[in-house]
């Protein structure tokens, strides 16, 4: 199969076509013709080599929606099915994590954005394991579904992993690509959810997404929340957010801070608070997330760009100007 992708050949460089040939899919592999792909801050970070992990030429993209065009002998998917492939496209299948249903924690997981030339800014994408390829409910339009494959699963997975309950009081830090989805999930979950942002102008939109309250960081009150979800790619006054938790509460970080996270031991220990990280969900949880989104009308707010305008879309994401996710249409 001939794959035409858009690749950065050096850090921060423009995307140029990259053509490669791939053989037939292996037993568990699935080939998807990409119709839409979201642009995540992580894509920009890899293109710009922010973290020193870029493998150039690099093809970014890991929020793909498309149509199955070929499957391996073991794959339980139909050619022609509309599917999504997200941040994780495969796992080893035999480690303790995989056998326990936590394939997203597999040490050998297939992180699409870190592959090098095998990302989803391409006309075709190969998933290494069909179990990580998710049929999409008819109620989810393709462009609006694409960001759910990373942004959606990144904020949904921690709700399950940390036992967030409908009776909990929750704060979402940041009303952006991740945060606007977290507000929707938590509101439909039944939580009292507070949006926290330095931008007061976002209050009306945050409430429209489901927030029952809006605060700036300076307005936080100690002991207010059972769960705080930080979705911003920035350094925060972590001790202040731990202080905003009730005893036994959890601060979960899913946005990637610029620097090391430092907290005072006294912010954690006296009241048994927790500081945890979050990652995209397991395959089973991804399908639960998609079904939950379809049933409750949860949608990413998107700006759609034809693939020929990829540089304009990337610049919008780089500058933090997307409202709230940019999506490429192939």
Tab-separated table of C-alpha atoms in Angstrom, residues 17-289:
chain	number	residue	atom	x	y	z
A	17	UNK	CA	4.904	15.107	1.536
A	18	UNK	CA	6.552	11.823	2.454
A	19	UNK	CA	5.682	8.740	0.408
A	20	UNK	CA	6.383	5.196	1.562
A	21	UNK	CA	5.258	1.695	0.696
A	22	UNK	CA	3.961	-0.710	3.340
A	23	UNK	CA	3.229	-4.403	2.878
A	24	UNK	CA	0.005	-6.225	3.710
A	25	UNK	CA	-1.178	-5.949	7.320
A	26	UNK	CA	0.106	-8.497	9.808
A	27	UNK	CA	-2.245	-10.852	11.690
A	28	UNK	CA	-3.427	-8.263	14.245
A	29	UNK	CA	-2.935	-5.119	12.159
A	30	UNK	CA	-5.543	-2.843	10.607
A	31	UNK	CA	-5.160	-0.278	7.822
A	32	UNK	CA	-7.390	2.785	8.010
A	33	UNK	CA	-7.973	5.380	5.292
A	34	UNK	CA	-7.883	8.613	7.262
A	35	UNK	CA	-10.698	11.103	6.690
A	36	UNK	CA	-10.129	13.369	9.718
A	37	UNK	CA	-7.347	13.910	12.237
A	38	UNK	CA	-7.287	16.186	15.248
A	39	UNK	CA	-4.267	18.307	16.094
A	40	UNK	CA	-3.098	18.012	19.680
A	41	UNK	CA	-0.523	20.114	21.522
A	42	UNK	CA	1.564	16.917	21.655
A	43	UNK	CA	1.697	16.883	17.846
A	44	UNK	CA	3.157	20.380	17.853
A	45	UNK	CA	5.555	19.378	20.627
A	46	UNK	CA	6.881	16.450	18.604
A	47	UNK	CA	7.171	18.476	15.388
A	48	UNK	CA	9.050	21.192	17.285
A	49	UNK	CA	10.982	18.543	19.288
A	50	UNK	CA	10.082	20.210	22.581
A	51	UNK	CA	11.017	17.120	24.602
A	52	UNK	CA	13.908	15.781	22.533
A	53	UNK	CA	12.034	12.649	21.435
A	54	UNK	CA	11.420	13.509	17.764
A	55	UNK	CA	12.456	10.864	15.190
A	56	UNK	CA	12.849	12.787	11.957
A	57	UNK	CA	11.296	12.780	9.487
A	58	UNK	CA	8.354	12.868	11.878
A	59	UNK	CA	4.721	12.393	10.896
A	60	UNK	CA	2.571	13.664	13.751
A	61	UNK	CA	-1.124	13.071	14.334
A	62	UNK	CA	-2.815	10.643	16.714
A	63	UNK	CA	-6.534	11.487	16.689
A	64	UNK	CA	-7.561	9.718	13.506
A	65	UNK	CA	-11.002	8.888	12.187
A	66	UNK	CA	-11.402	6.951	8.982
A	67	UNK	CA	-12.539	3.822	7.206
A	68	UNK	CA	-11.056	0.330	7.510
A	69	UNK	CA	-9.535	-0.727	4.172
A	70	UNK	CA	-7.589	-3.866	5.132
A	71	UNK	CA	-7.348	-6.194	8.135
A	72	UNK	CA	-5.048	-8.966	9.287
A	73	UNK	CA	-6.185	-12.555	9.758
A	74	UNK	CA	-6.906	-12.142	13.484
A	75	UNK	CA	-8.607	-8.746	13.334
A	76	UNK	CA	-12.265	-8.662	14.354
A	77	UNK	CA	-13.212	-5.642	12.262
A	78	UNK	CA	-15.035	-5.290	8.985
A	79	UNK	CA	-13.604	-3.574	5.916
A	80	UNK	CA	-15.645	-0.411	5.395
A	81	UNK	CA	-16.283	0.210	9.105
A	82	UNK	CA	-15.918	3.799	10.339
A	83	UNK	CA	-13.412	3.742	13.177
A	84	UNK	CA	-11.140	5.824	15.349
A	85	UNK	CA	-7.473	5.262	16.158
A	86	UNK	CA	-6.089	7.332	18.976
A	87	UNK	CA	-2.976	7.960	20.989
A	88	UNK	CA	-2.303	4.246	21.541
A	89	UNK	CA	-2.574	1.891	18.562
A	90	UNK	CA	-1.258	-1.316	20.077
A	91	UNK	CA	0.215	-3.115	23.079
A	92	UNK	CA	2.118	-6.361	23.674
A	93	UNK	CA	-0.937	-8.350	24.799
A	94	UNK	CA	0.918	-10.618	27.224
A	95	UNK	CA	2.383	-8.492	30.041
A	96	UNK	CA	0.673	-8.192	33.433
A	97	UNK	CA	-0.798	-4.830	32.479
A	98	UNK	CA	-2.294	-6.091	29.223
A	99	UNK	CA	-3.645	-9.269	30.805
A	100	UNK	CA	-5.205	-7.150	33.547
A	101	UNK	CA	-7.030	-4.897	31.080
A	102	UNK	CA	-4.622	-1.949	31.487
A	103	UNK	CA	-3.128	-2.079	27.992
A	104	UNK	CA	-2.666	1.689	28.161
A	105	UNK	CA	0.059	1.103	30.776
A	106	UNK	CA	1.922	-1.505	28.709
A	107	UNK	CA	5.660	-0.720	28.570
A	108	UNK	CA	5.662	-1.746	24.902
A	109	UNK	CA	2.549	0.185	23.885
A	110	UNK	CA	2.430	1.685	20.393
A	111	UNK	CA	2.310	5.460	20.918
A	112	UNK	CA	1.311	6.740	17.487
A	113	UNK	CA	2.781	10.227	17.874
A	114	UNK	CA	6.213	8.805	18.792
A	115	UNK	CA	6.538	6.429	15.823
A	116	UNK	CA	8.507	8.773	13.604
A	117	UNK	CA	7.109	8.440	10.081
A	118	UNK	CA	4.004	6.427	11.009
A	119	UNK	CA	1.641	9.058	12.410
A	120	UNK	CA	-1.853	10.016	11.332
A	121	UNK	CA	-1.116	13.150	9.292
A	122	UNK	CA	-1.391	10.805	6.332
A	123	UNK	CA	-3.930	9.381	3.941
A	124	UNK	CA	-3.585	5.956	5.600
A	125	UNK	CA	-2.687	4.819	9.106
A	126	UNK	CA	-1.739	1.333	10.266
A	127	UNK	CA	-2.747	0.242	13.771
A	128	UNK	CA	-0.587	-2.524	15.171
A	129	UNK	CA	-3.430	-4.145	17.154
A	130	UNK	CA	-7.073	-4.246	16.068
A	131	UNK	CA	-8.207	-4.082	19.701
A	132	UNK	CA	-7.042	-0.467	19.771
A	133	UNK	CA	-9.185	0.415	16.738
A	134	UNK	CA	-12.605	1.597	17.864
A	135	UNK	CA	-15.863	1.453	15.860
A	136	UNK	CA	-17.578	4.829	16.112
A	137	UNK	CA	-21.215	5.228	17.150
A	138	UNK	CA	-23.353	6.668	14.355
A	139	UNK	CA	-24.308	9.611	16.585
A	140	UNK	CA	-20.722	10.947	16.599
A	141	UNK	CA	-19.815	13.001	13.493
A	142	UNK	CA	-16.285	12.233	12.292
A	143	UNK	CA	-14.771	15.698	12.735
A	144	UNK	CA	-16.164	16.065	16.246
A	145	UNK	CA	-15.229	12.505	17.185
A	146	UNK	CA	-11.553	12.816	16.218
A	147	UNK	CA	-10.443	14.797	19.311
A	148	UNK	CA	-12.153	12.257	21.554
A	149	UNK	CA	-9.474	9.731	20.534
A	150	UNK	CA	-6.840	11.596	22.559
A	151	UNK	CA	-8.250	14.634	24.357
A	152	UNK	CA	-11.460	12.803	25.246
A	153	UNK	CA	-9.841	9.608	26.469
A	154	UNK	CA	-7.162	11.541	28.364
A	155	UNK	CA	-9.761	13.257	30.552
A	156	UNK	CA	-12.243	10.351	30.688
A	157	UNK	CA	-9.763	7.649	31.738
A	158	UNK	CA	-8.796	9.367	35.021
A	159	UNK	CA	-12.443	9.546	36.093
A	160	UNK	CA	-12.551	5.752	36.047
A	161	UNK	CA	-9.011	5.201	37.339
A	162	UNK	CA	-9.552	7.482	40.338
A	163	UNK	CA	-13.089	6.454	41.189
A	164	UNK	CA	-14.699	9.853	40.631
A	165	UNK	CA	-18.309	9.663	41.825
A	166	UNK	CA	-21.415	11.591	40.736
A	167	UNK	CA	-21.582	13.055	44.242
A	168	UNK	CA	-18.057	14.519	44.052
A	169	UNK	CA	-17.138	18.159	43.752
A	170	UNK	CA	-14.591	18.511	40.973
A	171	UNK	CA	-12.467	21.322	39.567
A	172	UNK	CA	-11.147	21.384	35.995
A	173	UNK	CA	-8.110	23.618	35.590
A	174	UNK	CA	-8.081	25.114	32.108
A	175	UNK	CA	-10.906	25.644	29.624
A	176	UNK	CA	-9.147	24.504	26.456
A	177	UNK	CA	-8.854	21.471	24.209
A	178	UNK	CA	-8.835	19.024	27.116
A	179	UNK	CA	-10.750	21.104	29.619
A	180	UNK	CA	-13.837	21.761	27.507
A	181	UNK	CA	-14.319	18.007	27.102
A	182	UNK	CA	-13.645	17.313	30.785
A	183	UNK	CA	-16.372	19.793	31.749
A	184	UNK	CA	-18.856	17.991	29.514
A	185	UNK	CA	-17.973	14.513	30.777
A	186	UNK	CA	-18.103	15.560	34.434
A	187	UNK	CA	-21.378	17.425	34.071
A	188	UNK	CA	-23.035	14.381	32.492
A	189	UNK	CA	-21.328	12.217	35.132
A	190	UNK	CA	-23.389	14.115	37.691
A	191	UNK	CA	-20.622	16.028	39.448
A	192	UNK	CA	-20.708	19.593	40.682
A	193	UNK	CA	-17.930	20.909	38.452
A	194	UNK	CA	-16.008	24.168	38.751
A	195	UNK	CA	-14.030	25.557	35.816
A	196	UNK	CA	-10.769	27.227	36.860
A	197	UNK	CA	-9.177	29.655	34.407
A	198	UNK	CA	-7.105	32.801	34.387
A	199	UNK	CA	-9.305	34.025	31.524
A	200	UNK	CA	-12.554	35.438	32.886
A	201	UNK	CA	-13.848	35.820	29.319
A	202	UNK	CA	-14.212	32.023	29.140
A	203	UNK	CA	-16.792	31.870	31.914
A	204	UNK	CA	-19.871	31.861	29.686
A	205	UNK	CA	-18.495	29.104	27.469
A	206	UNK	CA	-17.351	27.075	30.479
A	207	UNK	CA	-20.877	27.194	31.892
A	208	UNK	CA	-22.282	26.225	28.495
A	209	UNK	CA	-20.016	23.146	28.551
A	210	UNK	CA	-21.471	22.183	31.928
A	211	UNK	CA	-19.594	24.040	34.662
A	212	UNK	CA	-21.760	24.902	37.642
A	213	UNK	CA	-19.203	27.414	38.938
A	214	UNK	CA	-16.267	29.430	37.599
A	215	UNK	CA	-13.230	30.596	39.533
A	216	UNK	CA	-9.905	32.194	38.826
A	217	UNK	CA	-6.961	30.535	40.617
A	218	UNK	CA	-6.950	33.347	43.164
A	219	UNK	CA	-10.566	32.608	44.046
A	220	UNK	CA	-10.041	28.978	45.066
A	221	UNK	CA	-11.128	28.073	48.580
A	222	UNK	CA	-9.261	25.540	50.708
A	223	UNK	CA	-10.919	22.163	51.164
A	224	UNK	CA	-13.438	22.601	48.335
A	225	UNK	CA	-12.927	19.634	46.015
A	226	UNK	CA	-12.703	15.862	46.000
A	227	UNK	CA	-10.889	15.800	42.660
A	228	UNK	CA	-8.937	18.411	40.711
A	229	UNK	CA	-8.033	17.732	37.075
A	230	UNK	CA	-5.255	19.900	35.627
A	231	UNK	CA	-5.507	20.039	31.834
A	232	UNK	CA	-3.127	22.921	31.090
A	233	UNK	CA	0.409	22.520	29.654
A	234	UNK	CA	1.870	24.891	32.213
A	235	UNK	CA	3.541	25.124	35.602
A	236	UNK	CA	1.050	25.796	38.384
A	237	UNK	CA	1.230	26.630	42.106
A	238	UNK	CA	0.752	22.955	42.927
A	239	UNK	CA	0.556	23.445	46.702
A	240	UNK	CA	-2.363	25.835	46.217
A	241	UNK	CA	-4.284	23.234	44.219
A	242	UNK	CA	-3.532	20.541	46.787
A	243	UNK	CA	-4.825	22.922	49.443
A	244	UNK	CA	-8.077	23.224	47.496
A	245	UNK	CA	-8.674	19.486	47.987
A	246	UNK	CA	-10.683	17.941	50.760
A	247	UNK	CA	-8.916	15.333	52.957
A	248	UNK	CA	-8.196	12.237	50.852
A	249	UNK	CA	-8.689	14.204	47.628
A	250	UNK	CA	-6.774	13.748	44.390
A	251	UNK	CA	-4.949	16.183	42.110
A	252	UNK	CA	-4.633	14.558	38.681
A	253	UNK	CA	-2.288	16.079	36.090
A	254	UNK	CA	-2.968	15.357	32.408
A	255	UNK	CA	-1.597	18.553	30.852
A	256	UNK	CA	2.209	18.383	30.529
A	257	UNK	CA	3.869	21.055	32.719
A	258	UNK	CA	6.916	22.880	31.425
A	259	UNK	CA	9.010	22.060	34.500
A	260	UNK	CA	9.313	19.492	37.260
A	261	UNK	CA	6.387	19.295	39.675
A	262	UNK	CA	7.455	20.267	43.183
A	263	UNK	CA	5.171	20.130	46.212
A	264	UNK	CA	5.592	20.458	49.942
A	265	UNK	CA	5.308	17.160	51.847
A	266	UNK	CA	2.901	18.918	54.190
A	267	UNK	CA	0.550	19.508	51.261
A	268	UNK	CA	0.178	15.747	50.846
A	269	UNK	CA	0.844	13.882	54.062
A	270	UNK	CA	-1.333	15.276	56.882
A	271	UNK	CA	-4.621	14.693	55.053
A	272	UNK	CA	-3.601	11.755	52.829
A	273	UNK	CA	-4.014	13.673	49.591
A	274	UNK	CA	-2.821	12.242	46.291
A	275	UNK	CA	-0.939	13.629	43.302
A	276	UNK	CA	-1.307	11.384	40.245
A	277	UNK	CA	-0.751	11.444	36.506
A	278	UNK	CA	-3.256	10.517	33.842
A	279	UNK	CA	-2.858	8.812	30.465
A	280	UNK	CA	-5.245	7.884	27.641
A	281	UNK	CA	-7.628	5.112	28.629
A	282	UNK	CA	-7.561	1.386	27.880
A	283	UNK	CA	-9.320	-0.016	24.793
A	284	UNK	CA	-12.364	-1.056	26.830
A	285	UNK	CA	-12.535	2.360	28.491
A	286	UNK	CA	-12.156	4.089	25.126
A	287	UNK	CA	-15.240	2.298	23.853
A	288	UNK	CA	-17.116	3.183	27.034
A	289	UNK	CA	-16.060	6.800	26.517
